[in-house]
PDB file of C-alpha atoms in Angstrom:
ATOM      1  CA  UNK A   1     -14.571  12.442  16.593  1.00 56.00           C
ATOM      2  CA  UNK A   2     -11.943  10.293  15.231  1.00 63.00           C
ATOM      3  CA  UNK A   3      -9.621   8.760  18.083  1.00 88.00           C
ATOM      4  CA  UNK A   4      -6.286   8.404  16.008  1.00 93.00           C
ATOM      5  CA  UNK A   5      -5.903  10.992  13.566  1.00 94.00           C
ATOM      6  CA  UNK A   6      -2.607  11.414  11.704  1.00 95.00           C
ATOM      7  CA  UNK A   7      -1.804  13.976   8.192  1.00 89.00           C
ATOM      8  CA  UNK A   8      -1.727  11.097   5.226  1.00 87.00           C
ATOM      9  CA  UNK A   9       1.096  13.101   3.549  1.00 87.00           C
ATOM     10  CA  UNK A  10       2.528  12.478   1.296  1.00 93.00           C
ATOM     11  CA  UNK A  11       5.519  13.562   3.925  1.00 96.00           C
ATOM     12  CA  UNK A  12       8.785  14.067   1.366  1.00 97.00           C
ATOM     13  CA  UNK A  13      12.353  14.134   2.912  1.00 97.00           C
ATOM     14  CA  UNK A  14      15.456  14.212   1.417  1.00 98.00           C
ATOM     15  CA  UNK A  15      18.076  11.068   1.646  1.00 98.00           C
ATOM     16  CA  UNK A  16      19.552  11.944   5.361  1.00 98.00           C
ATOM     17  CA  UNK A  17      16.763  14.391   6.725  1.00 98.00           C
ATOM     18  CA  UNK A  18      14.927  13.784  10.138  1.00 98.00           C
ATOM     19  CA  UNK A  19      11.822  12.733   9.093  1.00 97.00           C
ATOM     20  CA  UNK A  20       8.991  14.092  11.923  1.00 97.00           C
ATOM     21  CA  UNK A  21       5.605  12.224  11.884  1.00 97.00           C
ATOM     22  CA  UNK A  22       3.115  13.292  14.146  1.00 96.00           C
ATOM     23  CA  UNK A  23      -0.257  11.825  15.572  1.00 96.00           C
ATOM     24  CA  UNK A  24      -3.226  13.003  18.045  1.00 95.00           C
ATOM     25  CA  UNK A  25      -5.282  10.464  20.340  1.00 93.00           C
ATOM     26  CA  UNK A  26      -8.538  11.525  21.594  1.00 91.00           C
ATOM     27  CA  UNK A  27      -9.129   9.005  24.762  1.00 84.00           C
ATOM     28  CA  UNK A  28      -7.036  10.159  28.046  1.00 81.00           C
ATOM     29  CA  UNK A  29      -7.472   6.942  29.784  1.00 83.00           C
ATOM     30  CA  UNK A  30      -4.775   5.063  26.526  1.00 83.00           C
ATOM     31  CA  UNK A  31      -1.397   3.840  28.136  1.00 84.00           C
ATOM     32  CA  UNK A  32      -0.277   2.496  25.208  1.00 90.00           C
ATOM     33  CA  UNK A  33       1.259   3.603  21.933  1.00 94.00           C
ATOM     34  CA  UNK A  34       2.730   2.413  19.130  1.00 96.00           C
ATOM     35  CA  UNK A  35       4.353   3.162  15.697  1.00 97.00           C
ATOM     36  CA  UNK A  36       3.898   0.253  12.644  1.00 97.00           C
ATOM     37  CA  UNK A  37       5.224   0.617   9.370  1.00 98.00           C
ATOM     38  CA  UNK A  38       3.691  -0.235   6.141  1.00 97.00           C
ATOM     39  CA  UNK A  39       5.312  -1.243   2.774  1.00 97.00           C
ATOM     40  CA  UNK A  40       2.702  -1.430  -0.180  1.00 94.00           C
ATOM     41  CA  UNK A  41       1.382  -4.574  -0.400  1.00 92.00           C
ATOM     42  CA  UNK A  42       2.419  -5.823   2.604  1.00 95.00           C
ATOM     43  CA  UNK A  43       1.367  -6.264   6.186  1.00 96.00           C
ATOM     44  CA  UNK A  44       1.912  -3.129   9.270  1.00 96.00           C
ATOM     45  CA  UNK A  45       5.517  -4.036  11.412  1.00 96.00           C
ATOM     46  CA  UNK A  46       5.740  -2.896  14.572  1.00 95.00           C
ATOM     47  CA  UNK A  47       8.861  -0.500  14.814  1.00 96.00           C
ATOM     48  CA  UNK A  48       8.716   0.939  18.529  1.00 95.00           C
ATOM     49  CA  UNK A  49       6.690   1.346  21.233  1.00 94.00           C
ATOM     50  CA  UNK A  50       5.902   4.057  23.962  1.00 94.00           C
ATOM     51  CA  UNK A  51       4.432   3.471  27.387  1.00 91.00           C
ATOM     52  CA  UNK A  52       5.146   6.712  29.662  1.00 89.00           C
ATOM     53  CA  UNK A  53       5.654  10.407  28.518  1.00 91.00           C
ATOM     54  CA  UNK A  54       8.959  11.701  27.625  1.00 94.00           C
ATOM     55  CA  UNK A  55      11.062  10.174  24.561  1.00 95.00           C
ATOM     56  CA  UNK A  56      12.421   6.514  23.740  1.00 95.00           C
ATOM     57  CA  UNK A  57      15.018   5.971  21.441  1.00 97.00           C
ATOM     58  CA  UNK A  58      16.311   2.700  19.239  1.00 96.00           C
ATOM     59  CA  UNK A  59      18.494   2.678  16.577  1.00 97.00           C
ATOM     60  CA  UNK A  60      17.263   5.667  13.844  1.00 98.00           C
ATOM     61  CA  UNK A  61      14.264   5.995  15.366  1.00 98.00           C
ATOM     62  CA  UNK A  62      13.459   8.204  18.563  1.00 98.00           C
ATOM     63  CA  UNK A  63       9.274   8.023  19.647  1.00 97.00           C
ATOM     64  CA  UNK A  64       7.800  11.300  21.761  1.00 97.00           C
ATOM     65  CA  UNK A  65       5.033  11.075  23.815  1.00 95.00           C
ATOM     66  CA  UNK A  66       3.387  13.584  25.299  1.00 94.00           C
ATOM     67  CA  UNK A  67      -0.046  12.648  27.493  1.00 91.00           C
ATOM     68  CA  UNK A  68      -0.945  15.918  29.045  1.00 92.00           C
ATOM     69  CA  UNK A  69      -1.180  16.960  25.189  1.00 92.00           C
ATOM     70  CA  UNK A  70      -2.357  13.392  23.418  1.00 93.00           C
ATOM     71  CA  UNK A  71       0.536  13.775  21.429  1.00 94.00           C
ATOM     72  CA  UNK A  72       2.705  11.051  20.092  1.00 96.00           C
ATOM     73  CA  UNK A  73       5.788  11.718  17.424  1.00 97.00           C
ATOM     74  CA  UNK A  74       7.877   9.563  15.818  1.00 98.00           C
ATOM     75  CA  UNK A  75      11.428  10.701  14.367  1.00 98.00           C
ATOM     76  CA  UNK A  76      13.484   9.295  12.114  1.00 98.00           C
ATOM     77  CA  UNK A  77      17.143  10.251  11.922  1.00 98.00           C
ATOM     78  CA  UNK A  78      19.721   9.987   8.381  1.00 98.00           C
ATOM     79  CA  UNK A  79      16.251   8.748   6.721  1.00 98.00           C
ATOM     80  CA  UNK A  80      16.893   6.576   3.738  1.00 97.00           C
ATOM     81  CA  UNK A  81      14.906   5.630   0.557  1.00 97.00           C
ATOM     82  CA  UNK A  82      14.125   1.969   2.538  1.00 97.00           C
ATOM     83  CA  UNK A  83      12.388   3.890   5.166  1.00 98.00           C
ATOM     84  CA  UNK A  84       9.807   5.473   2.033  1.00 98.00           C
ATOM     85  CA  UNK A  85       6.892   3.800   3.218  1.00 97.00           C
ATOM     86  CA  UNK A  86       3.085   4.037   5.503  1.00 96.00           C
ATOM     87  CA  UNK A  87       3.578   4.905   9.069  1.00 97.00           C
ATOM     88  CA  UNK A  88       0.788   3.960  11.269  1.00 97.00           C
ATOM     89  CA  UNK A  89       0.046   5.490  14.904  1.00 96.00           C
ATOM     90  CA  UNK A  90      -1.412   2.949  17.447  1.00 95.00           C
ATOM     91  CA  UNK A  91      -3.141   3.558  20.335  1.00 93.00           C
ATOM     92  CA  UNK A  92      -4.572   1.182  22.859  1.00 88.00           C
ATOM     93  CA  UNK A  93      -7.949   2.159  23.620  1.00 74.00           C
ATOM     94  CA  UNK A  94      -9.204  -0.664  26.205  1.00 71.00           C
ATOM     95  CA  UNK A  95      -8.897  -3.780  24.319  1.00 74.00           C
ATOM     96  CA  UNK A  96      -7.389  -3.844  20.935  1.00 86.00           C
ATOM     97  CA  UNK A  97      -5.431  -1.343  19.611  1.00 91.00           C
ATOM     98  CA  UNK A  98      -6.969   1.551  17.401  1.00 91.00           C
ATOM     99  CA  UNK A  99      -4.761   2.652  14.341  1.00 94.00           C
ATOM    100  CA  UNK A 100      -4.702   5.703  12.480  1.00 94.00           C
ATOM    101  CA  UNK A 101      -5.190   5.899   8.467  1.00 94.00           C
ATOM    102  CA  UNK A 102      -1.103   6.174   8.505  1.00 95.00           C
ATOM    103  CA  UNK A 103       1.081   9.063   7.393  1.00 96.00           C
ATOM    104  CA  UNK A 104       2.871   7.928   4.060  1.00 96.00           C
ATOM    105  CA  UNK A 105       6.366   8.920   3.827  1.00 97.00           C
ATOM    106  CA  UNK A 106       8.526   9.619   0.641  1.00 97.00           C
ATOM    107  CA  UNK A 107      12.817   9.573   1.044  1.00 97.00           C
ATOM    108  CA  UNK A 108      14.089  10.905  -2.202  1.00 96.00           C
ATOM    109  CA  UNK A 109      17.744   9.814  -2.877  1.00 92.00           C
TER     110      UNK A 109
ATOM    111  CA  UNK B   1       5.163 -21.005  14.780  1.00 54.00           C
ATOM    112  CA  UNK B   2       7.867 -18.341  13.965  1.00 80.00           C
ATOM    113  CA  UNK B   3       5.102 -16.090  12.815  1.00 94.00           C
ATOM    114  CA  UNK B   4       1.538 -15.633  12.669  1.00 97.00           C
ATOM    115  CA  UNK B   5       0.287 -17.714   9.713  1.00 97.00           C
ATOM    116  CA  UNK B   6      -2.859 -16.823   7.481  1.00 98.00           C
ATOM    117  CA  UNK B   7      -4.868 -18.612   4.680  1.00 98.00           C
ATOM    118  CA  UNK B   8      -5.838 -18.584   1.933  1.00 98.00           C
ATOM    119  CA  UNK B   9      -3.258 -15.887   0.924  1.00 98.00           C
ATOM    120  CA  UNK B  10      -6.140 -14.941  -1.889  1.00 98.00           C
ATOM    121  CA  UNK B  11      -9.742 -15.602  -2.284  1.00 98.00           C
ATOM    122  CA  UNK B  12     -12.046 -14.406  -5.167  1.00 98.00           C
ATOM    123  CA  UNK B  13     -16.060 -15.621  -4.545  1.00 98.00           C
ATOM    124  CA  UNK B  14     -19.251 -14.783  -5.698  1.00 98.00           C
ATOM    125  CA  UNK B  15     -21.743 -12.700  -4.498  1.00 98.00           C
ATOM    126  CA  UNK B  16     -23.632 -14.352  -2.026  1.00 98.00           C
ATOM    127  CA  UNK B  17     -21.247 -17.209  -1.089  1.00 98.00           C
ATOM    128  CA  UNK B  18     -19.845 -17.811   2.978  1.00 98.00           C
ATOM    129  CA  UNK B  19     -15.841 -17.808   2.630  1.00 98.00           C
ATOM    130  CA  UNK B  20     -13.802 -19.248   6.153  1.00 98.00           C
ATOM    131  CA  UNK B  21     -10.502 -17.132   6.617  1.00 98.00           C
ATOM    132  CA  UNK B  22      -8.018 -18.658   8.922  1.00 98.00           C
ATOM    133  CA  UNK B  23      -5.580 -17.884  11.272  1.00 98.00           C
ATOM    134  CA  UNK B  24      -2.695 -20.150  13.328  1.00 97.00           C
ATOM    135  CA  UNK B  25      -1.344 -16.922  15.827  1.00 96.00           C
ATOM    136  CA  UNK B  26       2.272 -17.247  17.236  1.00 95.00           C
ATOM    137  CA  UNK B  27       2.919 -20.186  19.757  1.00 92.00           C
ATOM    138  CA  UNK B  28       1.702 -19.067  23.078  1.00 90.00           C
ATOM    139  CA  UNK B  29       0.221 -15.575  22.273  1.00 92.00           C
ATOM    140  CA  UNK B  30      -2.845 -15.803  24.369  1.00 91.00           C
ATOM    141  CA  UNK B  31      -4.190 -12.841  22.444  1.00 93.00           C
ATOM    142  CA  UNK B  32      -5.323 -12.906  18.789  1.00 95.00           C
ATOM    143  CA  UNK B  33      -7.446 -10.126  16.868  1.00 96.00           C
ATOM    144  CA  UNK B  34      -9.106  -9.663  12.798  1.00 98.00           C
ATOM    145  CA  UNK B  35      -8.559  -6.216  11.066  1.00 97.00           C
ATOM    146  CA  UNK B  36      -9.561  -5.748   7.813  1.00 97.00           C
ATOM    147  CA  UNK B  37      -7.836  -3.138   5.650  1.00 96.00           C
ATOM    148  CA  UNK B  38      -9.774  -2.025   2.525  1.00 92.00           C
ATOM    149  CA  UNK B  39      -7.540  -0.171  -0.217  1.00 82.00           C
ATOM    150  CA  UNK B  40      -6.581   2.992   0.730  1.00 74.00           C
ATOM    151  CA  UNK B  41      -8.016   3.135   4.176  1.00 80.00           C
ATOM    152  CA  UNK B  42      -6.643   2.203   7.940  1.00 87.00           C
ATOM    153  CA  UNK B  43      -7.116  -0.908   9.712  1.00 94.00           C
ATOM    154  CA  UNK B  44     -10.262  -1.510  10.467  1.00 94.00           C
ATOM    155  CA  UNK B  45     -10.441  -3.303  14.713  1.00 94.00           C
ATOM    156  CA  UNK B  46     -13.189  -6.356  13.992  1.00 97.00           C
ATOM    157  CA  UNK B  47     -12.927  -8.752  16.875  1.00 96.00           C
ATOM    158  CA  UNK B  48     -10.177  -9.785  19.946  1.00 94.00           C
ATOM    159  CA  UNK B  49      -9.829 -12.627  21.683  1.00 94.00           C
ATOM    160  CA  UNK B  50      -8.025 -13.151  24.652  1.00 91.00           C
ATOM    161  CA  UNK B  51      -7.686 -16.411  26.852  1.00 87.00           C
ATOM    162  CA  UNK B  52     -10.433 -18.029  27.359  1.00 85.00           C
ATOM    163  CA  UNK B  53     -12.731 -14.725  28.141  1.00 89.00           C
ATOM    164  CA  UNK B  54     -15.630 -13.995  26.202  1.00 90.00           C
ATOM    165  CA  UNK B  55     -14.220 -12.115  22.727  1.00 93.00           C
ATOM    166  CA  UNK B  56     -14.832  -8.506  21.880  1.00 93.00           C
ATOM    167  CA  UNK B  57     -16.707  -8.289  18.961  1.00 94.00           C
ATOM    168  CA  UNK B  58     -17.981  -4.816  19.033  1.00 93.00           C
ATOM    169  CA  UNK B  59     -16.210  -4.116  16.008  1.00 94.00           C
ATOM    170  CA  UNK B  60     -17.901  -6.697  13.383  1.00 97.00           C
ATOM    171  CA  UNK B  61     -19.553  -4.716  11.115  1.00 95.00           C
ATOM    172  CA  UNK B  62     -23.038  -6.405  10.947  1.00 96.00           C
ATOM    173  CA  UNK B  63     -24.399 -10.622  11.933  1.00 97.00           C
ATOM    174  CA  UNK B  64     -22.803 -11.758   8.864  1.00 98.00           C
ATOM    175  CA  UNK B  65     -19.400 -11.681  10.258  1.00 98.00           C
ATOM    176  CA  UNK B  66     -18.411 -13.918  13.146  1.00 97.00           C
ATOM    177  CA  UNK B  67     -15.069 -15.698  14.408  1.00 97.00           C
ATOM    178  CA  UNK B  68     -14.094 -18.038  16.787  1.00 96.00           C
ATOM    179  CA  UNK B  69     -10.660 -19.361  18.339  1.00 95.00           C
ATOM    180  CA  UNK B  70     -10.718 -23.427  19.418  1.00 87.00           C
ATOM    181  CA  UNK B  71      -8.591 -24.193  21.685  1.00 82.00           C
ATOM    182  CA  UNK B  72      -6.785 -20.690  22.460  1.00 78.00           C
ATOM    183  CA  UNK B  73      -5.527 -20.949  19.527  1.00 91.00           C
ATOM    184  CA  UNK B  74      -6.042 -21.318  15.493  1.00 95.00           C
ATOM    185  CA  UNK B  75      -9.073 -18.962  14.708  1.00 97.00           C
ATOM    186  CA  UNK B  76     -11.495 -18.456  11.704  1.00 98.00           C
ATOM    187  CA  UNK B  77     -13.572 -15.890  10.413  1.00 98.00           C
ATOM    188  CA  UNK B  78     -16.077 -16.441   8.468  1.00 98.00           C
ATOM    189  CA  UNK B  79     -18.424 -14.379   6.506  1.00 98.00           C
ATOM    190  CA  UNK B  80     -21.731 -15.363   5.276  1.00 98.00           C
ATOM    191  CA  UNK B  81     -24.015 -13.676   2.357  1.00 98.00           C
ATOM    192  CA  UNK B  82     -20.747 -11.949   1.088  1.00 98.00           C
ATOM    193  CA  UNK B  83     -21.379  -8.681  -0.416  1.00 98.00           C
ATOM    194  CA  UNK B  84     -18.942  -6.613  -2.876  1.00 96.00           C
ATOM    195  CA  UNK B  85     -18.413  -4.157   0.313  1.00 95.00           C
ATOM    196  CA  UNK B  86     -16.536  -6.769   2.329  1.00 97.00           C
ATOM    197  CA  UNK B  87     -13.632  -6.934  -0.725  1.00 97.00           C
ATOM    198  CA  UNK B  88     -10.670  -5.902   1.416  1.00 97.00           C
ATOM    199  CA  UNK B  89      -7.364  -7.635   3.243  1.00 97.00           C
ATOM    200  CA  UNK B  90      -7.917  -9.385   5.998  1.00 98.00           C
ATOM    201  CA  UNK B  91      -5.413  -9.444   9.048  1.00 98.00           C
ATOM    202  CA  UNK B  92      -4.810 -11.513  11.788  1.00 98.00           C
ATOM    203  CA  UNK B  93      -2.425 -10.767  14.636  1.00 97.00           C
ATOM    204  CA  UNK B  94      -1.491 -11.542  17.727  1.00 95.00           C
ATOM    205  CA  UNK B  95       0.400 -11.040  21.316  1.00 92.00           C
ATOM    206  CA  UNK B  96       1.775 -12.186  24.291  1.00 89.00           C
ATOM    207  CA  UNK B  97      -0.646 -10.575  26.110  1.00 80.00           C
ATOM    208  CA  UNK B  98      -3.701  -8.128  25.207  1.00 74.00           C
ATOM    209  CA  UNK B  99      -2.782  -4.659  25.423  1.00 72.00           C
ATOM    210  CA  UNK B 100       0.998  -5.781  24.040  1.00 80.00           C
ATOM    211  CA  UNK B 101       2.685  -4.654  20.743  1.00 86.00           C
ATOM    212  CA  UNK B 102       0.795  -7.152  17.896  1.00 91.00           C
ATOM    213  CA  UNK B 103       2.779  -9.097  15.313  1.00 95.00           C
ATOM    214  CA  UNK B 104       0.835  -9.520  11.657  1.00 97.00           C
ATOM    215  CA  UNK B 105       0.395 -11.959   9.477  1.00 98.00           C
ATOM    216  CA  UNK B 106       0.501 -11.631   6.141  1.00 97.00           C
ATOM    217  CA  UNK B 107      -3.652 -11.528   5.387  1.00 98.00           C
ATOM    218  CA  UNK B 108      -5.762 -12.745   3.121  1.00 98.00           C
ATOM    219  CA  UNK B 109      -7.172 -10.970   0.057  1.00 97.00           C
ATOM    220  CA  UNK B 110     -10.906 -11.260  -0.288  1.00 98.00           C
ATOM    221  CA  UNK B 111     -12.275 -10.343  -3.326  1.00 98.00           C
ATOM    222  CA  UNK B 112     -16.069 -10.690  -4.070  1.00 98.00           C
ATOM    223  CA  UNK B 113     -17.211 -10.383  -7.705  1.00 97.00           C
TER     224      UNK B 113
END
């Protein structure tokens, strides 16, 4: 069973949509979570990060977690071609964090 | 540093050759970890090192991969008997702490022909 699975898209959004991406986590005992982005040909940058259940917002981007359902959500608000890029889920599982394959999201203008 | 520095940026070598990545973390990070990202898949968790514990290496993928960090901080991976398999970006990062948010660097490219 994979431990961070996310949909690879491609997720399309218009120029000012919310943008929803979504990811499961199969270990209960993860405190952690995290959201990286990923231009092509560059390196994952870590955009927020969630410790407790409930929502945490900064800037354009709000992150949802949701433990009781191993559910973690990342919205972006007024997306904008500059956002089009690969959105990876993070989990810490113990020691190092385990990533999902990344959701790859499309803004058209 | 200001960021998490890794070199070579590129590396092309033969079949069969040992290559030495390298990786200077962020000043005081005590924790540092390898991914490896081949094209079109996720990152891939190799090893972690944190303080002066004993590292986690239960994610190299066989005994021809090993790392080590000298003196808590710069750390190299090397990879011996390279096969075309192991083509794929390598990436360092580290964090304050283990557990914490990482920051990247910007990898290395291995390519083995």
């Amino acid at each position: 069973q994979k431990e961070v699975e996310q949909n690879s898209g491609p997720l399309s959004v218009p120029e000012g949509a919310i943008a929803s991406l979504n990811c499961t986590y199969s270990d209960r005992v993860s405190q952690s979570f995290f959201w990286y982005r990923q231009y092509s040909g560059k390196s994952p940058e870590l955009i927020m990060s969630i410790y407790s259940n409930g929502d945490k917002e900064d800037g354009r981007f709000t992150a949802q977690l949701n433990k009781a359902s191993q559910y973690v959500s990342l919205l972006i608000r007024d997306s904008q071609p500059s956002d089009s890029a690969t959105y990876l889920c993070a989990v810490n599982l113990r020691t190092a964090l385990i990533f999902g394959k990344g959701t790859t999201l499309s803004v058209s203008s | 540093g200001a960021g998490v520095s890794q070199s070579p940026s590129n590396k092309v070598t033969e079949k069969g050759k040992d290559v030495e990545l390298r990786c200077d973390p962020i000043s005081g990070h005590t924790a540092l970890y390898w991914y490896r990202q081949s094209l079109g898949q996720g990152l891939e968790f190799l090893i972690y090192f944190q303080g002066n514990s004993a590292p986690d290496k239960s994610g190299l993928p066989s005994d021809r991969f090993s790392a080590e960090r000298t003196g808590g901080s710069v750390s190299t991976l090397t990879i011996q008997r390279t096969q075309q398999e192991d083509s794929a970006v390598y990436l360092c990062a580290s964090s304050l702490v283990g557990g914490d948010g990482y920051t990247f660097g910007s990898g290395t490219r291995l390519t083995v022909v």
